XYZ file of C-alpha atoms in Angstrom:
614
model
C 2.516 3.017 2.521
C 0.077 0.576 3.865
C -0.263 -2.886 4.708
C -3.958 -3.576 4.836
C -5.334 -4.812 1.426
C -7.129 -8.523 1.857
C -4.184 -10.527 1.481
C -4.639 -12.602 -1.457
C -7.462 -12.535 -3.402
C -6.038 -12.177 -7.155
C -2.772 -13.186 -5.530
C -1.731 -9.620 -5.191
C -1.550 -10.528 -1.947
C -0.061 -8.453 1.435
C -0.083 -4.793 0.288
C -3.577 -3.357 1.939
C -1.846 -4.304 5.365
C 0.679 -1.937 4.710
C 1.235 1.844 4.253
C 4.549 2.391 3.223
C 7.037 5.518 1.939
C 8.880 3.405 -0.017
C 12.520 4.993 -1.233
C 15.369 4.289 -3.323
C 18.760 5.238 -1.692
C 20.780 6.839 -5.147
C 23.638 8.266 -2.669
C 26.287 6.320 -4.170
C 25.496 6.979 -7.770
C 24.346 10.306 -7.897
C 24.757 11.988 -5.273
C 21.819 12.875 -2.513
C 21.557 16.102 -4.645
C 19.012 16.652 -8.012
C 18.041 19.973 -9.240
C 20.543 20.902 -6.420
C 17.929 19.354 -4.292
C 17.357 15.648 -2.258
C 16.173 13.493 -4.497
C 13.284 11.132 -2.374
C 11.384 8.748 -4.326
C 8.420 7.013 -3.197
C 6.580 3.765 -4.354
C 4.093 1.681 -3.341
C 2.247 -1.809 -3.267
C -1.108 -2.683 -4.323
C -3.395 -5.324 -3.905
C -6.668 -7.123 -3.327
C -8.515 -9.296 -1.224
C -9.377 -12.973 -0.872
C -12.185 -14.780 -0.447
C -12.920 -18.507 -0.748
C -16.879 -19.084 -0.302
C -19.220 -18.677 -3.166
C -21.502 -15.827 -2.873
C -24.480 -17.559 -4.247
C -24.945 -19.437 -0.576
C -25.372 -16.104 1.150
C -28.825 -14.955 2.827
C -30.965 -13.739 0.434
C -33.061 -10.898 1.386
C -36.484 -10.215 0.026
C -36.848 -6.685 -0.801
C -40.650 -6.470 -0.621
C -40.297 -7.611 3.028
C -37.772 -5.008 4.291
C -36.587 -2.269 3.213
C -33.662 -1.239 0.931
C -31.441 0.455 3.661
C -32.233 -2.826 5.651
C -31.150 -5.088 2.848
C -28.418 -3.508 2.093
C -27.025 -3.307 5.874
C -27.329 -6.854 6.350
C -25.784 -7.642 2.443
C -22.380 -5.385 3.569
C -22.730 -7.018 7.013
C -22.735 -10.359 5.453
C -20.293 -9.847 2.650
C -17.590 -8.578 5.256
C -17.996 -11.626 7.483
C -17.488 -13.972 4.724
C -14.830 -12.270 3.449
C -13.250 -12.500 6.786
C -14.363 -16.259 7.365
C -12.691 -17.383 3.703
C -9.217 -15.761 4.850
C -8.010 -15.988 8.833
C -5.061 -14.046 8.158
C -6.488 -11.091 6.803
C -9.316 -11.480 9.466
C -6.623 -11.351 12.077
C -4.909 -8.408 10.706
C -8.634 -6.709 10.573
C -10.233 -7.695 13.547
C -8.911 -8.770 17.398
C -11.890 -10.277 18.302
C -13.921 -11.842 15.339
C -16.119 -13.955 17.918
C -17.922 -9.781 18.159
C -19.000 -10.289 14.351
C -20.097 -13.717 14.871
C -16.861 -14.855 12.855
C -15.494 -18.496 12.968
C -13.461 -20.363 10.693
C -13.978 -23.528 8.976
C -10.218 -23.975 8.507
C -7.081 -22.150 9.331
C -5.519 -21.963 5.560
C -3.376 -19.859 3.596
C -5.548 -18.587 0.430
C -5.751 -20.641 -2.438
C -3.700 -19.706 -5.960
C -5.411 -21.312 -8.474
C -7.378 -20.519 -11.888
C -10.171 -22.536 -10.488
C -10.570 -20.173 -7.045
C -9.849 -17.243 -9.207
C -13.333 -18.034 -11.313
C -15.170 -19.040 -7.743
C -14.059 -15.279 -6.565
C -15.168 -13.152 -9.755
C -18.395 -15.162 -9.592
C -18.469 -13.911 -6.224
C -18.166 -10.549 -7.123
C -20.714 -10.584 -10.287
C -23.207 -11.869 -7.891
C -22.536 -9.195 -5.188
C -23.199 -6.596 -8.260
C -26.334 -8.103 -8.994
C -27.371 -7.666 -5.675
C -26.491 -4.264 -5.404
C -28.545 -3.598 -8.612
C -31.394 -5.050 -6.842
C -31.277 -2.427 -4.679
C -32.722 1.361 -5.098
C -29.597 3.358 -3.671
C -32.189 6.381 -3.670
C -33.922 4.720 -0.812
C -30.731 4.667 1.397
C -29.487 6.810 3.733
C -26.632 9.251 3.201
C -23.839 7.195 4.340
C -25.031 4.396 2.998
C -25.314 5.727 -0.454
C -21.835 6.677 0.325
C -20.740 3.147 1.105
C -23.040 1.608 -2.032
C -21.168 3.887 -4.867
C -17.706 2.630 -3.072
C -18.888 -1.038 -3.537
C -19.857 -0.817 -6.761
C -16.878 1.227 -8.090
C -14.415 -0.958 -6.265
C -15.846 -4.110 -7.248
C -16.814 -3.183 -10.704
C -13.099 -2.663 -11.122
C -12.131 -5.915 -9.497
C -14.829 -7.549 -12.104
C -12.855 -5.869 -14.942
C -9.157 -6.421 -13.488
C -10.038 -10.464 -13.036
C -9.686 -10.941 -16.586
C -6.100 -10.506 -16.286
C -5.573 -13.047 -13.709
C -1.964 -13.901 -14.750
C -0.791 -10.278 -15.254
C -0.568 -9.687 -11.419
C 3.235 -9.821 -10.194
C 3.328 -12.160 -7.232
C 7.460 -12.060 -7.687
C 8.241 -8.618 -7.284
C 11.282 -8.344 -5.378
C 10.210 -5.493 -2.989
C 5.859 -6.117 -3.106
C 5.432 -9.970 -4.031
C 4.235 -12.504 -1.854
C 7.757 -14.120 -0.426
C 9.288 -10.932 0.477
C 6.366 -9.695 2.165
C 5.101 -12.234 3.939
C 7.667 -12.094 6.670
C 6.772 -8.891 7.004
C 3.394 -10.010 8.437
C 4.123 -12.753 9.840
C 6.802 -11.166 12.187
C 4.125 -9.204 12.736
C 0.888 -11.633 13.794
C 0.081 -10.633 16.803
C -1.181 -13.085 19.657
C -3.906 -12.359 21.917
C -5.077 -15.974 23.128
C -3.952 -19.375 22.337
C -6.362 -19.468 18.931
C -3.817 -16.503 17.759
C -1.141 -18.842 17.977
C -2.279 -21.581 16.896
C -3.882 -20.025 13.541
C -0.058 -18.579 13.144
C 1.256 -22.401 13.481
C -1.479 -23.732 10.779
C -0.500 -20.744 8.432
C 3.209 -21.354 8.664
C 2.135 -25.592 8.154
C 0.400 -24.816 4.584
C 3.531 -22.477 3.348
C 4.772 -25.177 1.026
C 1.500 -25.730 -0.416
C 1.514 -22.566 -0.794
C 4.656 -21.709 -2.088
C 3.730 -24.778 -5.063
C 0.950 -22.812 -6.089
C 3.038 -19.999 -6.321
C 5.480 -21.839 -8.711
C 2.514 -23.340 -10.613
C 1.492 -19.596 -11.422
C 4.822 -18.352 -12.256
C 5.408 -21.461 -15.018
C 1.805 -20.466 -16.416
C 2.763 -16.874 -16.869
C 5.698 -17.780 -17.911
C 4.158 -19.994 -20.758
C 1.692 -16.806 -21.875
C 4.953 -14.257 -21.865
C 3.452 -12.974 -18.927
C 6.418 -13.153 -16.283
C 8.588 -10.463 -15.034
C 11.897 -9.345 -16.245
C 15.407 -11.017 -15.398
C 16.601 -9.019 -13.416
C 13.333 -8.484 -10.963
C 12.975 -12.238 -11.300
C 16.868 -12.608 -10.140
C 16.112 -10.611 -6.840
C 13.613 -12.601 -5.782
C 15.446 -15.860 -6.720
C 18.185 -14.573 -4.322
C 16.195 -13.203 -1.435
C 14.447 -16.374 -1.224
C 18.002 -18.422 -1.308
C 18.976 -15.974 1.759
C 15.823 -16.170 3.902
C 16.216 -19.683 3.370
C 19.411 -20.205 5.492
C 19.131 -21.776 8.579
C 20.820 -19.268 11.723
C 19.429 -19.304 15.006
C 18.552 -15.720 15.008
C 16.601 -15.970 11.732
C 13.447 -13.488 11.936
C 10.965 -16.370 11.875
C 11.900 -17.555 15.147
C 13.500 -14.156 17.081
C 10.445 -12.374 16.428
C 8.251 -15.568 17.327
C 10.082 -15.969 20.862
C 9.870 -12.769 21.137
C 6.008 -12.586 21.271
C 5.709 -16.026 22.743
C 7.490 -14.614 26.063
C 5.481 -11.585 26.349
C 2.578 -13.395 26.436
C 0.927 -12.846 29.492
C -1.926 -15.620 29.447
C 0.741 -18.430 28.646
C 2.666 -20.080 31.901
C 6.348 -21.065 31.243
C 5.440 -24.444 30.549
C 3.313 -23.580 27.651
C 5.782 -20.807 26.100
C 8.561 -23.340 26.058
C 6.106 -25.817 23.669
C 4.970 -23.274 21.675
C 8.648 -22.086 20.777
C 9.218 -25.682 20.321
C 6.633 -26.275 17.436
C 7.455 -22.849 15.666
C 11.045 -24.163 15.735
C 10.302 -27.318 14.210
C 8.237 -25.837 11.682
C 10.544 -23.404 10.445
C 13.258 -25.840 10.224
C 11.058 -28.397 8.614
C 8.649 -26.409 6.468
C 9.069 -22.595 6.220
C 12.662 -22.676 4.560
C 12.776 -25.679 2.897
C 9.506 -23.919 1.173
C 11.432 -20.753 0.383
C 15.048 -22.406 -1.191
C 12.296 -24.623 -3.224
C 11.047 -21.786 -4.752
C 14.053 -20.355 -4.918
C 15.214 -23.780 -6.876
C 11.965 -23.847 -9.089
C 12.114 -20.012 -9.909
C 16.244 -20.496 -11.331
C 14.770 -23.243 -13.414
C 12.627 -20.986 -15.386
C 14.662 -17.668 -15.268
C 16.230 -18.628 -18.732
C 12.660 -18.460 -20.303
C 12.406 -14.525 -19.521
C 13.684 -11.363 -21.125
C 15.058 -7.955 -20.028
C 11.912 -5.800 -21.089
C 9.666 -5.454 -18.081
C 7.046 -3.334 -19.800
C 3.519 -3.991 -20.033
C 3.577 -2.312 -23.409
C 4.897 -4.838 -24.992
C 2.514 -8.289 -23.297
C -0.634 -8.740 -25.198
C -3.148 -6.691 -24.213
C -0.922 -4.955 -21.886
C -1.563 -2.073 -22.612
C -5.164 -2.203 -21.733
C -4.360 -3.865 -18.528
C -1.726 -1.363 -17.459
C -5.315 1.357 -18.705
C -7.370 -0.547 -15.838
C -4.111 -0.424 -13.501
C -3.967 3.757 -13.734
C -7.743 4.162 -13.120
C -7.148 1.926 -10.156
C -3.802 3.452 -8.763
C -5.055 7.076 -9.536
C -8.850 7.383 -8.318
C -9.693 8.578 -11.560
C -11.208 7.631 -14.388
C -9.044 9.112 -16.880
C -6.671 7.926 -19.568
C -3.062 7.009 -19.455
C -2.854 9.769 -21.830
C -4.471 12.554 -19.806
C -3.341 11.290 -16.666
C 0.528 11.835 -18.676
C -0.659 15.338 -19.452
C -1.750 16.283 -15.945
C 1.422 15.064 -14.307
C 3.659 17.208 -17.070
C 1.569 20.618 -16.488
C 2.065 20.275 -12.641
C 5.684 19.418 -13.151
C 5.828 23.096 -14.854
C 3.805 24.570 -12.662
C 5.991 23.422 -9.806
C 9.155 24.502 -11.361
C 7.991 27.983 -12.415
C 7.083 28.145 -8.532
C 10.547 27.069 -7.703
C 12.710 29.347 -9.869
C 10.343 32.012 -8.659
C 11.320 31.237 -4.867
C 15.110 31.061 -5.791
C 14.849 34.634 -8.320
C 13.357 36.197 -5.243
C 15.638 34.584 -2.703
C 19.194 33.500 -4.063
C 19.890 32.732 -0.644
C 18.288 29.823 -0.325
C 20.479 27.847 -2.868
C 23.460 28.096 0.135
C 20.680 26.759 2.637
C 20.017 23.213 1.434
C 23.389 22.126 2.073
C 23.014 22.994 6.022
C 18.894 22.786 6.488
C 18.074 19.690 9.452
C 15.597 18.800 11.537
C 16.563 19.300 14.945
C 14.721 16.707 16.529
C 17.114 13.516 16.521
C 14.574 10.629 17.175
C 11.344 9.222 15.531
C 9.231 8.930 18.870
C 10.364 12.956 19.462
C 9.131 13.319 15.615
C 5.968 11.610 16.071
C 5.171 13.631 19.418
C 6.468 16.925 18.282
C 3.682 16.437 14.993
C 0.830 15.313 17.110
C 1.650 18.385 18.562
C 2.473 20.849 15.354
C -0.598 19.956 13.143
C -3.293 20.942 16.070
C -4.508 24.169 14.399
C -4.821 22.313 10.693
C -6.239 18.885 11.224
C -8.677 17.443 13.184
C -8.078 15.989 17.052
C -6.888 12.002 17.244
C -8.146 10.903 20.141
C -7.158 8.167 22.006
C -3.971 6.897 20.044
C -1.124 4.977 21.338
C 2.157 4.486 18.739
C 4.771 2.006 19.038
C 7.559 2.749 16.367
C 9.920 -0.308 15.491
C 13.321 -0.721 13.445
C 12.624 -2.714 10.446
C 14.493 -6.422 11.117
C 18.038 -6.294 9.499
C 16.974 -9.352 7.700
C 14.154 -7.597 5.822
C 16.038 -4.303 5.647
C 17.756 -4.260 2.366
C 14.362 -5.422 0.737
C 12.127 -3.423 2.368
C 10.563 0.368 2.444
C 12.367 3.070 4.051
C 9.360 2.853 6.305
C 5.833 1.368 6.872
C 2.906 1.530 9.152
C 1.098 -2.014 10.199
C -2.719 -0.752 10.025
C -4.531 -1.249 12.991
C -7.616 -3.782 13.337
C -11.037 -2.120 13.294
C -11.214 -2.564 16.967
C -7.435 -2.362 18.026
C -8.586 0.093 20.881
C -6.001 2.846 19.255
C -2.848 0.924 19.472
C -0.841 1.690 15.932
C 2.437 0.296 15.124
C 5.614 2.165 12.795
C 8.273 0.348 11.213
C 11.073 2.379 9.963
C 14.516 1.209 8.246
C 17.213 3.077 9.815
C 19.509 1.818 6.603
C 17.375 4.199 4.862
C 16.753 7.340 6.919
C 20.017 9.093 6.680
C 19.150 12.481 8.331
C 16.843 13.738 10.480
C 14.846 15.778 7.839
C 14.528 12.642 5.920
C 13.276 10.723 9.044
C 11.127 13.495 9.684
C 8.974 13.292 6.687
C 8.921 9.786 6.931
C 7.294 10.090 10.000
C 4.919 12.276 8.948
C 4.412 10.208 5.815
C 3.710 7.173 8.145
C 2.172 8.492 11.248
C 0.993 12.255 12.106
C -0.731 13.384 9.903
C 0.064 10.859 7.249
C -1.225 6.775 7.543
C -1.809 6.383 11.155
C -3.486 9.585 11.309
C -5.829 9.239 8.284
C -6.389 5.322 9.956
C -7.156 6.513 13.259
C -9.461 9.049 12.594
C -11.517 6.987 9.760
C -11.893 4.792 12.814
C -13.236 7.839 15.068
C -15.684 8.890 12.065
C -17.206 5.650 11.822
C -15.530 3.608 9.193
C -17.834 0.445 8.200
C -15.796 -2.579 8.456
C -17.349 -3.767 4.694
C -14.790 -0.658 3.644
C -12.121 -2.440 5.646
C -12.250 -5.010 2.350
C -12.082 -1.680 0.101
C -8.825 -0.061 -1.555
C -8.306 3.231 -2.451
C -4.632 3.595 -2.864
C -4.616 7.168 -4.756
C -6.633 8.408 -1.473
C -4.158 6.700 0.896
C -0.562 7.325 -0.399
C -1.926 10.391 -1.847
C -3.320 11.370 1.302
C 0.263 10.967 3.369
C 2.021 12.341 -0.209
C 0.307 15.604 0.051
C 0.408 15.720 3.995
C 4.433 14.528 3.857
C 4.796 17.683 1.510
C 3.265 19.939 4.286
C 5.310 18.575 7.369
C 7.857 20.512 6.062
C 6.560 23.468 7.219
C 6.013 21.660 10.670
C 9.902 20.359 10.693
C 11.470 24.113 12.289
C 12.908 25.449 8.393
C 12.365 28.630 7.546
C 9.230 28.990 5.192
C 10.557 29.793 2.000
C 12.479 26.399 2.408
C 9.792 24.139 3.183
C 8.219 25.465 0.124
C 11.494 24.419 -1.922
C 11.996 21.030 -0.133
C 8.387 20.450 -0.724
C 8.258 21.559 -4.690
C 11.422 19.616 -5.538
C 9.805 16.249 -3.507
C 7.036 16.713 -5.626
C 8.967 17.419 -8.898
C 11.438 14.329 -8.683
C 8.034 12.270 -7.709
C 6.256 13.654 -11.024
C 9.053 12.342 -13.160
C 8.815 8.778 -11.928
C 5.342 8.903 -12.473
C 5.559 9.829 -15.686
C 8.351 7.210 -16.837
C 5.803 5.012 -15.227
C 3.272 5.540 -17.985
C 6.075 5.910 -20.214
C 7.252 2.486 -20.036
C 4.141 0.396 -19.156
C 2.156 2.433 -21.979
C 3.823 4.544 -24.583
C 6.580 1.482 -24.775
C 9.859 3.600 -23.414
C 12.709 1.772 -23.432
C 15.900 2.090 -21.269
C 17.379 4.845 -24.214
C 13.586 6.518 -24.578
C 13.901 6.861 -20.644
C 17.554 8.458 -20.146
C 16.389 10.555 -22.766
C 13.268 11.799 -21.204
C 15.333 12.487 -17.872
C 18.633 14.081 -19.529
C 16.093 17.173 -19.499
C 15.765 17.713 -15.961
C 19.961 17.092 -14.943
C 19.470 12.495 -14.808
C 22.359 11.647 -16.794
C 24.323 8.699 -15.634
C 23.011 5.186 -17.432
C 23.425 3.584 -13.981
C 20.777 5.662 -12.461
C 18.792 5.165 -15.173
C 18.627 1.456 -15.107
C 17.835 1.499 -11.806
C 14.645 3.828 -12.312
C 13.512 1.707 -15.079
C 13.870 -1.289 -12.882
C 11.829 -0.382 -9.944
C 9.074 0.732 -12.413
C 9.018 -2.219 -14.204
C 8.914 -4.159 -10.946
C 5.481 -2.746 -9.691
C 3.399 -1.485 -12.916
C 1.196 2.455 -11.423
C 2.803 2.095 -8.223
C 4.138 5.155 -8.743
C 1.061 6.827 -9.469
C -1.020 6.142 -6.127
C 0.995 8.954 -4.629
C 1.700 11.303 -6.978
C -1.807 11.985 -9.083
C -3.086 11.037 -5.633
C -1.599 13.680 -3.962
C -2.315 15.912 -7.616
C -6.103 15.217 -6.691
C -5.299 16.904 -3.134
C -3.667 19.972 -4.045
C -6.125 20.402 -6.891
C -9.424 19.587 -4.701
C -7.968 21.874 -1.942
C -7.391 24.345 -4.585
C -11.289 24.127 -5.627
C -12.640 23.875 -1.722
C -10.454 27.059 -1.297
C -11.831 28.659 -4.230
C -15.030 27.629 -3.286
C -15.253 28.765 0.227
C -13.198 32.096 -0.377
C -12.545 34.032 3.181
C -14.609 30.947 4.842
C -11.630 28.331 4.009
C -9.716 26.586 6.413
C -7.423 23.422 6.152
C -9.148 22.384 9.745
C -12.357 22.053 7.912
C -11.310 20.611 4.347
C -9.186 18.080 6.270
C -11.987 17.145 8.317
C -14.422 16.447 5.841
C -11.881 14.531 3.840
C -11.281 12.284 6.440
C -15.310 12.043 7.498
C -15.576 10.791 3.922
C -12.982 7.872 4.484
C -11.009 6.502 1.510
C -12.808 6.719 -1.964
C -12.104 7.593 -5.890
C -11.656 11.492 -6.243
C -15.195 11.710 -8.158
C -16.843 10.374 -5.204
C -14.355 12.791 -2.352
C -14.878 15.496 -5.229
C -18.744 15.145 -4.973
C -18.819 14.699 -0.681
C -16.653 17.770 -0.406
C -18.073 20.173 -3.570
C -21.276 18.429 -4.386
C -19.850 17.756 -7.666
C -17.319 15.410 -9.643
């Protein structure tokens, strides 16, 4: 998955800076075996951005003075700075040097979680659609009619979604705001002194912050809004833990860290700096988190075990917008529930057909692994494998990480840290080694995260000429379905003979389907914990144990599920129609190229770029 969504507009705050392949370890309940297969399940996080400044001060343009491709370059030129100027910490994550753009900050804030901002920011956004309206996309160029149907289908979504202001789960235990925000800022990176000391003003502001927070949580909690117990519980208990004082807590290992290894800083300097964070840490970072961790127990009593949408008013409709969002589509729970069933089937017909013509390959996937032993040896062996499918990268350099032990029972088997516009092609991996038991495991993590999964896609969106107004953009169906469908084809890159690949592969994508599914299940049809072991006592999920835990983690993150698996759906059926398409003239070099020329976008609009048709 991906970190790089603004981080807070609508609260739903870190996600976009983060691709992640997020897993759930059932070893010691069920064995690592389903459908005498490895059972991998993937989730994600999903957000929006932030801004603070009201649209209506903005330039305007006259349109009878220039002309429309000029009016619209400098409106997405002048939406993206603002964006950035409302929200230094997504700036920072999105640009190195801001001062290029003609960015500067009035303030160095955390964003602002209030009903009152929340109405500023849709205004925002109606106003930006009016201006678009304004604005003949005929007379446009090719990209940029590209760029205006992305705008207007991204925000016209964000104009619908704002209505539900306090559905959005800022508590989740694995994507809300207090367990992923040291996630980032462990991350912040410092190039210059203003680096650091935006860092120190954002850590200053955490327990306003953290209040606003609370004051959200007691409102949804008065509409019936709030989260279930036991996902409630979690986060109640990780931010108790994070809260403890130790000298080698994350907040000041990692800062020291970076502080030493700053090269424009003399010894003088690095021993204030590490000063200050310390003080701050100690005087306003964890006293914010085991307050919240205080204010959240107070309130725990007023919620309920049923986590489903199904079941909030108007949930259901919500949860409607949710799919279109997390899918790229436009279509209904209920066909989206259909689609997902009929490629289930079709996958399993393909699998019994592989084990009818090949018994042999039941005795295989207890002994199949990846012989490389290492994630940097994975990473350079599939910048190497995938040369004759996809495209050239050129000009990358990857750092992989172990995820901090502090962060590692809440976090993602693995995530990659997008890089800023103009990083210069450095690109950072974070893996949890808690959660990569074997080598085949690590390996398609690695492709999930890096070649030719998030890093790639990242990296070469850059080479093709990204806009940075599509930096503010989220497509999560294109982006976990993108490293979904490519994770499914590293297989074949990992040294197994082909007919297993193809098996590994199918059952990935089978055990996927069925979590997608109980998504819509519980969040729109109403399933229960009883309606859901039902639904999986069909394909061998039997033990109540499991079961709860399934149910949990979908109730925790409502469509997560379905970014990657009807976004990866969209990719095997698109390449199926490009293939059909081009008959003997097909070749993945090409349809991969021209999926990553388009960038991130609904599968209408990638349907239409690559088939001139939706």
């Amino acid at each position: 998955m991906n970190f790089k969504e603004n981080l807070c507009r609508k609260s739903y705050f870190f996600s976009l800076y983060i691709h992640c392949n997020y897993g759930i370890s059932l070893g010691g309940i069920m064995g690592k075996r389903f459908l005498c297969l490895i059972l991998a399940i993937l989730i994600a996080f999903s957000a929006v951005g932030c801004s603070k400044e009201d649209l209506g001060n903005a330039r305007l343009f006259d349109a009878g003075q220039t002309s429309d491709a000029d009016t619209f370059e400098d409106l997405t030129d002048d939406w993206f700075c603002r964006q950035m100027e409302a929200d230094p910490m997504s700036c920072h994550f999105t640009l190195e040097n801001p001062d290029a753009y003609h960015i500067t900050f009035s303030d160095q804030t955390l964003c602002t979680l209030t009903m009152e901002e929340h109405i500023k920011e849709m205004d925002e956004i109606k106003n930006l659609l009016d201006r678009l309206k304004d604005i003949d996309r005929n007379n446009l160029t090719a990209r940029q009619r590209l760029v205006y149907d992305l705008m207007k289908d991204y925000y016209g979504l964000e104009e619908k979604l704002g209505d539900y202001y306090y559905y959005q789960n800022l508590l989740s235990p694995t994507a809300g705001i207090p367990s992923s925000l040291p996630v980032l800022l462990s991350s912040f990176s410092f190039h210059d002194t203003e680096d650091i000391e935006c860092y120190l003003s954002l850590l200053e502001e955490m327990d306003i912050y953290f209040g606003q927070i609370y004051a959200f949580a007691t409102e949804q909690t008065k509409l019936g809004l709030m989260e279930n117990t036991d996902s409630l519980q979690q986060t109640i208990d990780f931010c108790a833990s994070f809260s403890q004082v130790q000298a080698d807590h994350l907040l000041l290992t990692s800062f020291d860290d970076r502080i030493k290894n700053a090269a424009f800083l003399d010894e003088a300097e690095k021993a204030s700096y590490i000063s200050r964070n310390q003080s701050i840490i100690y005087d306003v970072v964890l006293p914010s988190y085991l307050s919240l961790s205080n204010q959240l127990s107070s309130i725990i009593d007023k919620t309920d075990d049923n986590g489903s949408l199904s079941v909030k008013e108007k949930g259901r409709t919500y949860y409607a917008l949710l799919v279109r969002k997390n899918t790229g589509t436009k279509e209904s729970p209920y066909t989206v529930f259909q689609e997902i069933a009929a490629k289930r089937q079709e996958d399993l017909f393909q699998m019994a057909d592989l084990f009818a013509h090949n018994p042999a390959l039941a005795s295989m996937l207890g002994s199949y692994t990846c012989p490389l032993k290492t994630a940097d040896d994975m990473i350079e062996h599939l910048q190497d494998s995938i040369q004759n499918d996809f495209p050239t990268c050129e000009n990358v350099t990857v750092t992989i990480h172990e995820i901090a032990p502090q962060l590692r029972q809440t976090s993602a088997p693995a995530y990659y840290l997008i890089a800023p516009l103009d990083s210069g092609g450095y690109h950072n991996i974070f893996y949890n080694p808690d959660s990569n038991a074997d080598t085949t495991s690590l390996f398609t993590t690695m492709a999930h995260e890096g070649f030719p999964g998030h890093l790639y896609q990242t990296a070469m969106s850059y080479q093709y000429g990204l806009e940075p107004v599509r930096a503010l953009l989220s497509f999560p169906a294109y982006t976990e379905g993108w490293a979904t469908y490519v994770e499914y084809m590293s297989y074949q890159y990992a040294g197994l003979p082909d007919q297993l690949a193809s098996v590994l592969a199918l059952n990935e994508s089978i055990v996927l389907s069925l979590y997608a599914s109980a998504d819509i299940g519980i969040h729109y049809y109403g399933w229960d914990r009883a309606s859901l072991l039902e639904f999986l006592e069909n394909y061998g999920i039997k033990d109540q144990d499991v079961v709860d835990q399934i149910y949990q983690l979908i109730v925790e993150d409502p469509a997560n599920y379905l970014h990657y698996y009807v976004g990866y759906m969209n990719f095997a059926s698109l390449q199926k129609d490009y293939k059909d398409a081009k008959k003997d003239d097909f070749s993945y070099m090409e349809f991969h190229k021209k999926i990553l020329q388009t960038g991130p976008a609904p599968f209408d609009i990638l349907r239409d770029a690559l088939l001139g048709t939706s």
